[in-house]
mmCIF file of C-alpha atoms in Angstrom:
data_model
loop_
_atom_site.group_PDB
_atom_site.id
_atom_site.type_symbol
_atom_site.label_atom_id
_atom_site.label_comp_id
_atom_site.label_asym_id
_atom_site.label_seq_id
_atom_site.Cartn_x
_atom_site.Cartn_y
_atom_site.Cartn_z
ATOM 1 C CA MET A 1 -15.958 129.153 -25.279
ATOM 2 C CA LYS A 2 -12.986 129.400 -22.960
ATOM 3 C CA ARG A 3 -10.756 132.453 -22.895
ATOM 4 C CA THR A 4 -7.642 132.741 -20.780
ATOM 5 C CA VAL A 5 -5.328 135.646 -20.217
ATOM 6 C CA VAL A 6 -1.722 135.295 -19.109
ATOM 7 C CA ALA A 7 0.428 138.062 -17.582
ATOM 8 C CA ILE A 8 -1.413 141.309 -16.758
ATOM 9 C CA ALA A 9 -4.609 143.038 -17.767
ATOM 10 C CA VAL A 10 -4.228 146.291 -19.677
ATOM 11 C CA MET A 11 -6.327 149.140 -20.952
ATOM 12 C CA GLY A 12 -6.571 149.666 -24.678
ATOM 13 C CA PHE A 13 -5.663 147.411 -27.556
ATOM 14 C CA GLY A 14 -2.535 145.460 -28.441
ATOM 15 C CA LEU A 15 -0.013 148.067 -27.501
ATOM 16 C CA SER A 16 -0.469 150.403 -24.552
ATOM 17 C CA VAL A 17 1.713 152.409 -22.206
ATOM 18 C CA ALA A 18 1.465 150.927 -18.712
ATOM 19 C CA HIS A 19 3.568 153.811 -17.432
ATOM 20 C CA ALA A 20 6.169 156.094 -18.914
ATOM 21 C CA GLN A 21 8.773 153.403 -19.461
ATOM 22 C CA GLU A 22 6.729 150.228 -20.044
ATOM 23 C CA MET A 23 4.384 149.165 -22.794
ATOM 24 C CA VAL A 24 2.221 146.063 -23.115
ATOM 25 C CA VAL A 25 2.067 144.012 -26.318
ATOM 26 C CA LYS A 26 -0.710 141.494 -26.790
ATOM 27 C CA LEU A 27 -0.153 138.147 -28.480
ATOM 28 C CA GLY A 28 -2.831 135.567 -29.223
ATOM 29 C CA SER A 29 -2.735 131.814 -28.670
ATOM 30 C CA VAL A 30 -5.448 129.628 -30.190
ATOM 31 C CA ALA A 31 -6.039 125.891 -29.822
ATOM 32 C CA PRO A 32 -8.786 123.497 -28.678
ATOM 33 C CA LEU A 33 -8.874 123.963 -24.909
ATOM 34 C CA THR A 34 -12.017 121.867 -24.476
ATOM 35 C CA GLY A 35 -13.053 118.585 -26.073
ATOM 36 C CA THR A 36 -11.286 115.315 -26.854
ATOM 37 C CA ILE A 37 -7.944 116.851 -27.868
ATOM 38 C CA SER A 38 -7.835 119.630 -25.287
ATOM 39 C CA HIS A 39 -4.671 118.051 -23.835
ATOM 40 C CA LEU A 40 -2.921 118.887 -27.112
ATOM 41 C CA GLY A 41 -4.412 122.371 -27.159
ATOM 42 C CA LYS A 42 -3.195 123.112 -23.625
ATOM 43 C CA ASP A 43 0.224 121.780 -24.624
ATOM 44 C CA ASN A 44 0.308 124.369 -27.422
ATOM 45 C CA GLU A 45 -0.824 127.157 -25.124
ATOM 46 C CA ASN A 46 1.660 126.168 -22.417
ATOM 47 C CA GLY A 47 4.546 126.296 -24.887
ATOM 48 C CA ALA A 48 3.596 129.825 -25.942
ATOM 49 C CA LYS A 49 3.005 130.798 -22.315
ATOM 50 C CA LEU A 50 6.503 129.654 -21.314
ATOM 51 C CA ALA A 51 8.061 131.712 -24.122
ATOM 52 C CA VAL A 52 6.138 134.826 -23.045
ATOM 53 C CA GLU A 53 7.101 134.312 -19.407
ATOM 54 C CA ASP A 54 10.757 133.904 -20.393
ATOM 55 C CA ALA A 55 10.692 137.093 -22.468
ATOM 56 C CA ASN A 56 9.069 139.029 -19.628
ATOM 57 C CA ALA A 57 11.615 137.687 -17.136
ATOM 58 C CA LYS A 58 14.480 138.851 -19.374
ATOM 59 C CA GLY A 59 13.074 142.367 -19.586
ATOM 60 C CA VAL A 60 12.789 142.832 -23.366
ATOM 61 C CA THR A 61 13.014 146.426 -24.586
ATOM 62 C CA ILE A 62 11.633 147.784 -27.851
ATOM 63 C CA GLY A 63 12.003 151.382 -28.955
ATOM 64 C CA GLY A 64 13.722 152.242 -25.692
ATOM 65 C CA LYS A 65 10.787 151.038 -23.576
ATOM 66 C CA LYS A 66 10.522 147.920 -21.483
ATOM 67 C CA VAL A 67 7.913 145.559 -22.921
ATOM 68 C CA ARG A 68 5.451 143.394 -21.061
ATOM 69 C CA PHE A 69 4.011 140.663 -23.303
ATOM 70 C CA GLU A 70 0.488 139.485 -22.595
ATOM 71 C CA LEU A 71 -0.801 136.189 -23.987
ATOM 72 C CA ILE A 72 -4.518 135.953 -24.704
ATOM 73 C CA GLY A 73 -5.675 132.342 -25.020
ATOM 74 C CA GLU A 74 -8.731 131.388 -27.060
ATOM 75 C CA ASP A 75 -10.501 128.039 -27.445
ATOM 76 C CA ASP A 76 -11.354 127.185 -31.064
ATOM 77 C CA GLN A 77 -12.776 123.774 -30.070
ATOM 78 C CA ALA A 78 -11.029 122.246 -33.144
ATOM 79 C CA ASP A 79 -13.978 123.616 -35.123
ATOM 80 C CA PRO A 80 -13.402 125.691 -38.304
ATOM 81 C CA ARG A 81 -16.345 128.016 -37.707
ATOM 82 C CA THR A 82 -15.387 128.655 -34.091
ATOM 83 C CA GLY A 83 -11.811 129.112 -35.270
ATOM 84 C CA THR A 84 -12.730 132.063 -37.475
ATOM 85 C CA THR A 85 -14.889 133.554 -34.718
ATOM 86 C CA VAL A 86 -12.085 133.567 -32.163
ATOM 87 C CA ALA A 87 -9.596 134.726 -34.800
ATOM 88 C CA GLN A 88 -11.743 137.807 -35.383
ATOM 89 C CA ARG A 89 -12.037 138.289 -31.619
ATOM 90 C CA LEU A 90 -8.240 138.373 -31.300
ATOM 91 C CA VAL A 91 -7.961 140.821 -34.191
ATOM 92 C CA ASP A 92 -10.572 143.044 -32.549
ATOM 93 C CA ALA A 93 -8.605 142.839 -29.279
ATOM 94 C CA GLY A 94 -5.611 144.262 -31.118
ATOM 95 C CA VAL A 95 -3.160 141.383 -30.845
ATOM 96 C CA LYS A 96 0.102 141.987 -32.674
ATOM 97 C CA GLY A 97 0.784 138.332 -33.518
ATOM 98 C CA VAL A 98 -0.792 134.886 -33.105
ATOM 99 C CA ILE A 99 0.618 131.498 -32.111
ATOM 100 C CA GLY A 100 -1.762 128.874 -33.521
ATOM 101 C CA HIS A 101 -4.004 127.329 -34.420
ATOM 102 C CA LEU A 102 -3.448 123.629 -33.643
ATOM 103 C CA ASN A 103 -5.513 121.872 -36.326
ATOM 104 C CA SER A 104 -5.090 122.453 -40.058
ATOM 105 C CA GLY A 105 -8.876 122.520 -40.439
ATOM 106 C CA THR A 106 -9.139 125.547 -38.147
ATOM 107 C CA THR A 107 -5.821 127.187 -39.029
ATOM 108 C CA ILE A 108 -6.480 127.496 -42.763
ATOM 109 C CA PRO A 109 -9.791 129.443 -42.531
ATOM 110 C CA ALA A 110 -8.519 131.482 -39.565
ATOM 111 C CA SER A 111 -5.410 132.484 -41.522
ATOM 112 C CA ARG A 112 -7.617 134.457 -43.908
ATOM 113 C CA ILE A 113 -8.887 136.575 -41.004
ATOM 114 C CA TYR A 114 -5.364 137.340 -39.825
ATOM 115 C CA ASN A 115 -4.186 138.047 -43.356
ATOM 116 C CA GLN A 116 -6.976 140.558 -43.954
ATOM 117 C CA ALA A 117 -6.110 142.289 -40.682
ATOM 118 C CA GLY A 118 -2.362 142.224 -41.354
ATOM 119 C CA VAL A 119 -1.628 140.188 -38.211
ATOM 120 C CA PRO A 120 1.196 137.614 -38.566
ATOM 121 C CA MET A 121 0.543 134.074 -37.333
ATOM 122 C CA VAL A 122 2.913 131.174 -36.697
ATOM 123 C CA SER A 123 1.379 127.719 -36.272
ATOM 124 C CA PRO A 124 3.302 125.169 -34.235
ATOM 125 C CA SER A 125 1.223 122.204 -35.374
ATOM 126 C CA ALA A 126 -0.910 122.732 -38.520
ATOM 127 C CA THR A 127 0.749 120.560 -41.161
ATOM 128 C CA ASN A 128 -1.551 120.683 -44.204
ATOM 129 C CA PRO A 129 0.459 122.104 -47.160
ATOM 130 C CA THR A 130 -2.430 124.391 -48.192
ATOM 131 C CA LEU A 131 -1.769 126.674 -45.228
ATOM 132 C CA THR A 132 1.429 128.133 -46.663
ATOM 133 C CA ARG A 133 0.368 127.892 -50.310
ATOM 134 C CA GLN A 134 -2.281 130.590 -50.102
ATOM 135 C CA GLY A 135 0.158 133.396 -50.799
ATOM 136 C CA TYR A 136 -0.265 135.060 -47.400
ATOM 137 C CA LYS A 137 2.944 136.823 -46.416
ATOM 138 C CA GLY A 138 2.176 136.713 -42.691
ATOM 139 C CA VAL A 139 1.632 132.950 -42.351
ATOM 140 C CA PHE A 140 4.386 130.680 -41.011
ATOM 141 C CA ARG A 141 4.829 127.354 -39.258
ATOM 142 C CA THR A 142 7.563 125.847 -37.113
ATOM 143 C CA ILE A 143 6.759 122.228 -38.004
ATOM 144 C CA ALA A 144 7.289 120.142 -41.150
ATOM 145 C CA ASN A 145 4.300 119.895 -43.489
ATOM 146 C CA ASP A 146 2.351 116.819 -44.571
ATOM 147 C CA VAL A 147 4.169 116.457 -47.879
ATOM 148 C CA GLN A 148 7.368 115.894 -45.909
ATOM 149 C CA GLN A 149 5.689 113.773 -43.246
ATOM 150 C CA GLY A 150 3.522 111.735 -45.631
ATOM 151 C CA SER A 151 6.525 110.990 -47.817
ATOM 152 C CA ARG A 152 8.426 109.632 -44.809
ATOM 153 C CA LEU A 153 5.431 107.601 -43.627
ATOM 154 C CA GLY A 154 4.836 106.020 -47.031
ATOM 155 C CA LYS A 155 8.497 105.114 -47.417
ATOM 156 C CA PHE A 156 8.526 103.682 -43.904
ATOM 157 C CA ILE A 157 5.457 101.530 -44.565
ATOM 158 C CA ALA A 158 6.639 100.165 -47.916
ATOM 159 C CA GLY A 159 10.359 100.125 -47.151
ATOM 160 C CA ASP A 160 11.178 99.739 -43.453
ATOM 161 C CA LEU A 161 8.115 97.614 -42.662
ATOM 162 C CA GLY A 162 8.194 95.861 -46.024
ATOM 163 C CA ALA A 163 4.418 96.049 -46.386
ATOM 164 C CA LYS A 164 2.936 94.661 -49.591
ATOM 165 C CA THR A 165 -0.607 95.738 -48.726
ATOM 166 C CA VAL A 166 -1.918 98.662 -46.697
ATOM 167 C CA ALA A 167 -5.390 99.794 -45.613
ATOM 168 C CA ILE A 168 -5.826 103.526 -45.044
ATOM 169 C CA ILE A 169 -8.357 105.237 -42.783
ATOM 170 C CA ASP A 170 -8.683 108.994 -42.261
ATOM 171 C CA ASP A 171 -10.930 111.268 -40.201
ATOM 172 C CA ARG A 172 -11.889 113.513 -43.146
ATOM 173 C CA THR A 173 -10.346 116.606 -41.591
ATOM 174 C CA ALA A 174 -7.914 118.798 -43.514
ATOM 175 C CA TYR A 175 -5.124 117.276 -41.444
ATOM 176 C CA GLY A 176 -6.163 113.628 -41.383
ATOM 177 C CA GLN A 177 -7.208 113.314 -45.002
ATOM 178 C CA GLY A 178 -4.292 115.416 -46.229
ATOM 179 C CA LEU A 179 -1.733 113.279 -44.404
ATOM 180 C CA ALA A 180 -3.428 110.070 -45.567
ATOM 181 C CA ASP A 181 -3.336 111.262 -49.190
ATOM 182 C CA GLU A 182 0.386 112.006 -49.026
ATOM 183 C CA THR A 183 1.120 108.721 -47.244
ATOM 184 C CA GLU A 184 -0.843 106.806 -49.873
ATOM 185 C CA LYS A 185 1.159 108.415 -52.689
ATOM 186 C CA ALA A 186 4.475 107.553 -51.101
ATOM 187 C CA ALA A 187 3.441 104.011 -50.124
ATOM 188 C CA LYS A 188 2.331 103.295 -53.687
ATOM 189 C CA ALA A 189 5.553 104.780 -55.056
ATOM 190 C CA GLY A 190 7.424 102.402 -52.752
ATOM 191 C CA GLY A 191 5.621 99.382 -54.163
ATOM 192 C CA ALA A 192 2.861 98.836 -51.581
ATOM 193 C CA LYS A 193 -0.699 98.224 -52.744
ATOM 194 C CA VAL A 194 -3.512 100.186 -51.091
ATOM 195 C CA VAL A 195 -6.236 97.568 -50.630
ATOM 196 C CA ALA A 196 -8.756 99.749 -48.767
ATOM 197 C CA ARG A 197 -9.421 103.449 -48.251
ATOM 198 C CA GLU A 198 -11.976 104.139 -45.519
ATOM 199 C CA PHE A 199 -12.983 107.206 -43.552
ATOM 200 C CA THR A 200 -14.523 108.151 -40.238
ATOM 201 C CA THR A 201 -14.870 111.464 -38.347
ATOM 202 C CA ASP A 202 -12.865 113.282 -35.707
ATOM 203 C CA LYS A 203 -15.709 112.716 -33.231
ATOM 204 C CA ALA A 204 -16.153 108.954 -33.703
ATOM 205 C CA THR A 205 -15.188 106.313 -31.138
ATOM 206 C CA ASP A 206 -16.749 103.172 -32.690
ATOM 207 C CA PHE A 207 -14.839 101.828 -35.683
ATOM 208 C CA ASN A 208 -16.028 98.217 -35.679
ATOM 209 C CA ALA A 209 -17.816 98.389 -39.040
ATOM 210 C CA ILE A 210 -14.751 99.773 -40.822
ATOM 211 C CA LEU A 211 -12.307 97.485 -39.038
ATOM 212 C CA THR A 212 -14.421 94.364 -39.644
ATOM 213 C CA LYS A 213 -14.342 95.122 -43.365
ATOM 214 C CA ILE A 214 -10.580 95.641 -43.256
ATOM 215 C CA ARG A 215 -10.055 92.438 -41.254
ATOM 216 C CA SER A 216 -11.370 90.367 -44.167
ATOM 217 C CA ILE A 217 -8.739 91.904 -46.480
ATOM 218 C CA LYS A 218 -5.857 91.071 -44.111
ATOM 219 C CA PRO A 219 -3.549 94.010 -44.930
ATOM 220 C CA ASP A 220 0.025 94.048 -43.686
ATOM 221 C CA VAL A 221 -0.378 97.592 -42.347
ATOM 222 C CA ILE A 222 -3.262 99.818 -41.296
ATOM 223 C CA PHE A 223 -2.535 103.548 -41.517
ATOM 224 C CA PHE A 224 -4.737 106.079 -39.726
ATOM 225 C CA GLY A 225 -4.716 109.791 -40.501
ATOM 226 C CA GLY A 226 -6.204 111.583 -37.510
ATOM 227 C CA MET A 227 -5.795 112.404 -33.832
ATOM 228 C CA ASP A 228 -5.065 110.378 -30.708
ATOM 229 C CA ALA A 229 -8.679 110.557 -29.515
ATOM 230 C CA GLN A 230 -9.585 108.207 -32.390
ATOM 231 C CA ALA A 231 -6.281 106.343 -32.776
ATOM 232 C CA GLY A 232 -6.366 104.973 -29.205
ATOM 233 C CA PRO A 233 -9.850 103.449 -29.350
ATOM 234 C CA MET A 234 -9.119 102.188 -32.869
ATOM 235 C CA VAL A 235 -6.114 100.196 -31.625
ATOM 236 C CA ARG A 236 -8.250 98.706 -28.821
ATOM 237 C CA GLN A 237 -10.928 97.626 -31.280
ATOM 238 C CA LEU A 238 -8.362 96.145 -33.669
ATOM 239 C CA LYS A 239 -7.175 93.863 -30.882
ATOM 240 C CA GLN A 240 -10.738 92.909 -29.964
ATOM 241 C CA LEU A 241 -11.327 91.887 -33.584
ATOM 242 C CA GLY A 242 -8.117 89.886 -33.717
ATOM 243 C CA VAL A 243 -6.548 92.022 -36.451
ATOM 244 C CA GLU A 244 -2.795 91.418 -36.543
ATOM 245 C CA ALA A 245 -1.778 94.146 -38.988
ATOM 246 C CA LYS A 246 0.843 96.671 -37.943
ATOM 247 C CA PHE A 247 -0.684 100.027 -36.973
ATOM 248 C CA VAL A 248 0.859 103.272 -38.188
ATOM 249 C CA THR A 249 -0.321 106.829 -37.595
ATOM 250 C CA GLY A 250 1.019 110.383 -37.858
ATOM 251 C CA ASP A 251 1.849 113.090 -35.343
ATOM 252 C CA GLY A 252 -1.778 113.477 -34.257
ATOM 253 C CA GLY A 253 -1.551 110.068 -32.612
ATOM 254 C CA CYS A 254 2.066 110.268 -31.485
ATOM 255 C CA SER A 255 1.237 111.266 -27.916
ATOM 256 C CA PRO A 256 1.191 109.809 -24.406
ATOM 257 C CA GLU A 257 -2.610 110.184 -24.505
ATOM 258 C CA MET A 258 -2.878 107.796 -27.464
ATOM 259 C CA ILE A 259 -1.036 105.137 -25.443
ATOM 260 C CA LYS A 260 -3.322 105.769 -22.475
ATOM 261 C CA LEU A 261 -6.444 105.440 -24.636
ATOM 262 C CA ALA A 262 -5.199 102.278 -26.360
ATOM 263 C CA GLY A 263 -4.414 100.624 -23.016
ATOM 264 C CA ASP A 264 -3.232 97.023 -23.045
ATOM 265 C CA ALA A 265 -4.146 96.683 -26.730
ATOM 266 C CA ILE A 266 -1.123 98.631 -27.924
ATOM 267 C CA SER A 267 1.925 96.564 -28.818
ATOM 268 C CA GLY A 268 5.339 96.778 -30.412
ATOM 269 C CA ASN A 269 3.614 96.710 -33.791
ATOM 270 C CA ALA A 270 2.338 100.283 -33.333
ATOM 271 C CA TYR A 271 4.253 103.137 -34.953
ATOM 272 C CA CYS A 272 3.855 106.878 -35.376
ATOM 273 C CA SER A 273 5.654 109.803 -36.957
ATOM 274 C CA MET A 274 6.524 113.232 -35.673
ATOM 275 C CA PRO A 275 7.709 116.202 -37.705
ATOM 276 C CA GLY A 276 10.968 117.339 -36.209
ATOM 277 C CA LEU A 277 13.534 115.608 -34.053
ATOM 278 C CA ALA A 278 12.729 113.505 -31.015
ATOM 279 C CA ILE A 279 12.552 115.885 -28.043
ATOM 280 C CA ASP A 280 15.666 114.346 -26.468
ATOM 281 C CA LYS A 281 17.539 115.004 -29.716
ATOM 282 C CA MET A 282 16.328 118.587 -30.112
ATOM 283 C CA PRO A 283 19.161 121.005 -29.269
ATOM 284 C CA GLY A 284 17.115 122.498 -26.438
ATOM 285 C CA GLY A 285 14.788 119.561 -25.869
ATOM 286 C CA ALA A 286 16.060 118.132 -22.591
ATOM 287 C CA GLU A 287 16.171 121.509 -20.869
ATOM 288 C CA PHE A 288 12.759 122.476 -22.266
ATOM 289 C CA ARG A 289 11.162 119.247 -21.091
ATOM 290 C CA SER A 290 12.578 119.723 -17.588
ATOM 291 C CA ARG A 291 11.433 123.347 -17.335
ATOM 292 C CA TYR A 292 8.030 122.524 -18.820
ATOM 293 C CA LYS A 293 7.413 119.757 -16.300
ATOM 294 C CA LYS A 294 8.498 121.970 -13.416
ATOM 295 C CA ARG A 295 6.257 124.845 -14.581
ATOM 296 C CA PHE A 296 3.118 122.897 -15.500
ATOM 297 C CA GLY A 297 3.411 119.704 -13.472
ATOM 298 C CA GLN A 298 3.121 117.415 -16.505
ATOM 299 C CA ASP A 299 5.175 116.156 -19.405
ATOM 300 C CA VAL A 300 5.254 117.584 -22.915
ATOM 301 C CA GLN A 301 2.523 116.115 -25.121
ATOM 302 C CA ILE A 302 3.678 116.916 -28.670
ATOM 303 C CA TYR A 303 3.710 120.480 -29.905
ATOM 304 C CA SER A 304 4.759 122.738 -27.010
ATOM 305 C CA PRO A 305 8.412 123.019 -28.147
ATOM 306 C CA TYR A 306 7.166 124.207 -31.549
ATOM 307 C CA ALA A 307 4.776 126.666 -29.865
ATOM 308 C CA TYR A 308 7.625 128.002 -27.721
ATOM 309 C CA ASP A 309 9.742 128.641 -30.810
ATOM 310 C CA ALA A 310 6.769 130.140 -32.685
ATOM 311 C CA ALA A 311 6.227 132.709 -29.931
ATOM 312 C CA THR A 312 9.962 133.337 -29.664
ATOM 313 C CA ALA A 313 10.180 133.977 -33.418
ATOM 314 C CA ILE A 314 7.536 136.706 -33.166
ATOM 315 C CA ILE A 315 9.168 138.321 -30.135
ATOM 316 C CA LYS A 316 12.644 138.251 -31.701
ATOM 317 C CA ALA A 317 11.282 139.780 -34.925
ATOM 318 C CA MET A 318 9.758 142.646 -32.924
ATOM 319 C CA GLN A 319 13.114 143.225 -31.239
ATOM 320 C CA ALA A 320 14.956 143.168 -34.568
ATOM 321 C CA ALA A 321 12.511 145.645 -36.085
ATOM 322 C CA ASN A 322 12.502 147.748 -32.907
ATOM 323 C CA SER A 323 8.716 147.772 -33.199
ATOM 324 C CA PRO A 324 5.776 145.546 -32.219
ATOM 325 C CA GLU A 325 3.739 146.783 -35.186
ATOM 326 C CA PRO A 326 3.068 143.922 -37.656
ATOM 327 C CA SER A 327 3.913 145.959 -40.744
ATOM 328 C CA LYS A 328 7.302 146.788 -39.228
ATOM 329 C CA TYR A 329 8.330 143.415 -37.815
ATOM 330 C CA LEU A 330 6.886 141.085 -40.502
ATOM 331 C CA PRO A 331 9.969 141.411 -42.761
ATOM 332 C CA GLU A 332 12.142 140.453 -39.785
ATOM 333 C CA LEU A 333 9.909 137.473 -38.988
ATOM 334 C CA ALA A 334 10.323 136.215 -42.552
ATOM 335 C CA LYS A 335 14.116 136.493 -42.101
ATOM 336 C CA SER A 336 14.128 134.553 -38.804
ATOM 337 C CA ASN A 337 17.284 132.561 -38.219
ATOM 338 C CA PHE A 338 17.992 131.614 -34.617
ATOM 339 C CA PRO A 339 18.756 128.519 -32.533
ATOM 340 C CA GLY A 340 15.472 127.386 -31.003
ATOM 341 C CA VAL A 341 14.402 124.484 -28.852
ATOM 342 C CA ILE A 342 13.613 122.423 -31.965
ATOM 343 C CA GLY A 343 16.775 123.426 -33.845
ATOM 344 C CA THR A 344 17.422 126.321 -36.216
ATOM 345 C CA VAL A 345 14.240 128.333 -36.772
ATOM 346 C CA SER A 346 14.288 129.666 -40.313
ATOM 347 C CA PHE A 347 11.486 129.930 -42.877
ATOM 348 C CA ASP A 348 11.429 129.459 -46.647
ATOM 349 C CA ASP A 349 9.695 131.849 -49.038
ATOM 350 C CA LYS A 350 6.312 130.196 -48.388
ATOM 351 C CA GLY A 351 6.614 130.392 -44.611
ATOM 352 C CA ASP A 352 7.447 126.721 -44.029
ATOM 353 C CA ILE A 353 10.193 125.754 -41.604
ATOM 354 C CA ARG A 354 13.394 124.985 -43.494
ATOM 355 C CA GLU A 355 14.836 121.475 -43.338
ATOM 356 C CA GLY A 356 11.796 120.035 -41.559
ATOM 357 C CA ALA A 357 12.898 116.674 -40.186
ATOM 358 C CA VAL A 358 10.516 113.748 -39.589
ATOM 359 C CA THR A 359 11.178 111.102 -36.933
ATOM 360 C CA MET A 360 9.562 107.665 -36.718
ATOM 361 C CA TYR A 361 8.625 106.153 -33.358
ATOM 362 C CA ARG A 362 7.738 102.661 -32.170
ATOM 363 C CA TYR A 363 5.739 101.773 -29.081
ATOM 364 C CA LYS A 364 8.095 100.210 -26.551
ATOM 365 C CA ASP A 365 7.924 99.738 -22.783
ATOM 366 C CA GLY A 366 4.978 102.044 -22.253
ATOM 367 C CA ALA A 367 6.174 104.955 -24.377
ATOM 368 C CA TRP A 368 6.960 106.079 -27.906
ATOM 369 C CA ALA A 369 10.626 105.373 -28.640
ATOM 370 C CA ALA A 370 12.401 107.146 -31.490
ATOM 371 C CA MET A 371 13.718 104.779 -34.162
#
């Protein structure tokens, strides 16, 4: 398991006095930093890292003392069991807040650990509705959930694309299956007929058996609920099989990596959705993208703007409460209302981002273009 530490090493847990006028506050960041979607996990971590570096550069003070934020990065390998293990490790290390996890399947079980310990967490990317329906007061997210996203996807498939028939495949994760379920509901409500419902795993790379079966049905659209590591190879294999259906996927496949993995097989008949506005339409998107590329030497993947705002929400809540202690700043976190990179960051009574937008994209000229 990989563990990274950003900023400075300190003695003690969570909150310690570095010298008379400075204290260190630990925050946790959790995402898959190894494996097939590690590029998305690093994107999450980098977004949180940039927010922490910005706060430290500004010289935040709490309770009359200058604060130095330290970000502790953990690798949950996109695995639920590992997710709970590293969640407990962060709690034991005394973190005062957590940015993460990336996947719904790891975030949901990990949230129970944080809830029991009284540590607030803000996910920038876990979209399964269950996360914020557990009744945990310290759980939030800065991204629209799958009810909102699935509704938009289903309407897009049945309405904008005019599909009469759709085949649905999911990776059987909390994210992939959950998004597929919501998309199916909305597509049916829009008048489309679901002619196949198949599933794979989030580790698979060979989909020929499933796709051969679907080819014989000749659906207008194939929807995949899962991540780019599967979506890319799936698009390649669809072309090899001569399947002409339009391909639609959710935010997990709406990345530059998906295009890279699909190669020459991807065409203008490939679409994806992203909760939130297109980065160039986010109020702080253009500046964030420029600073991100300068700092990390690469472009934004998907979720780093949401991770930046998640970390910022925690830091601002601590400032408002004049305390880094979770019990003191949690009420302020729930009342968050500030202009972030993604737009206004404000949560409803469940912890979901208010007014979560969803944007559709189409593959065009080597990139995802907002529609």
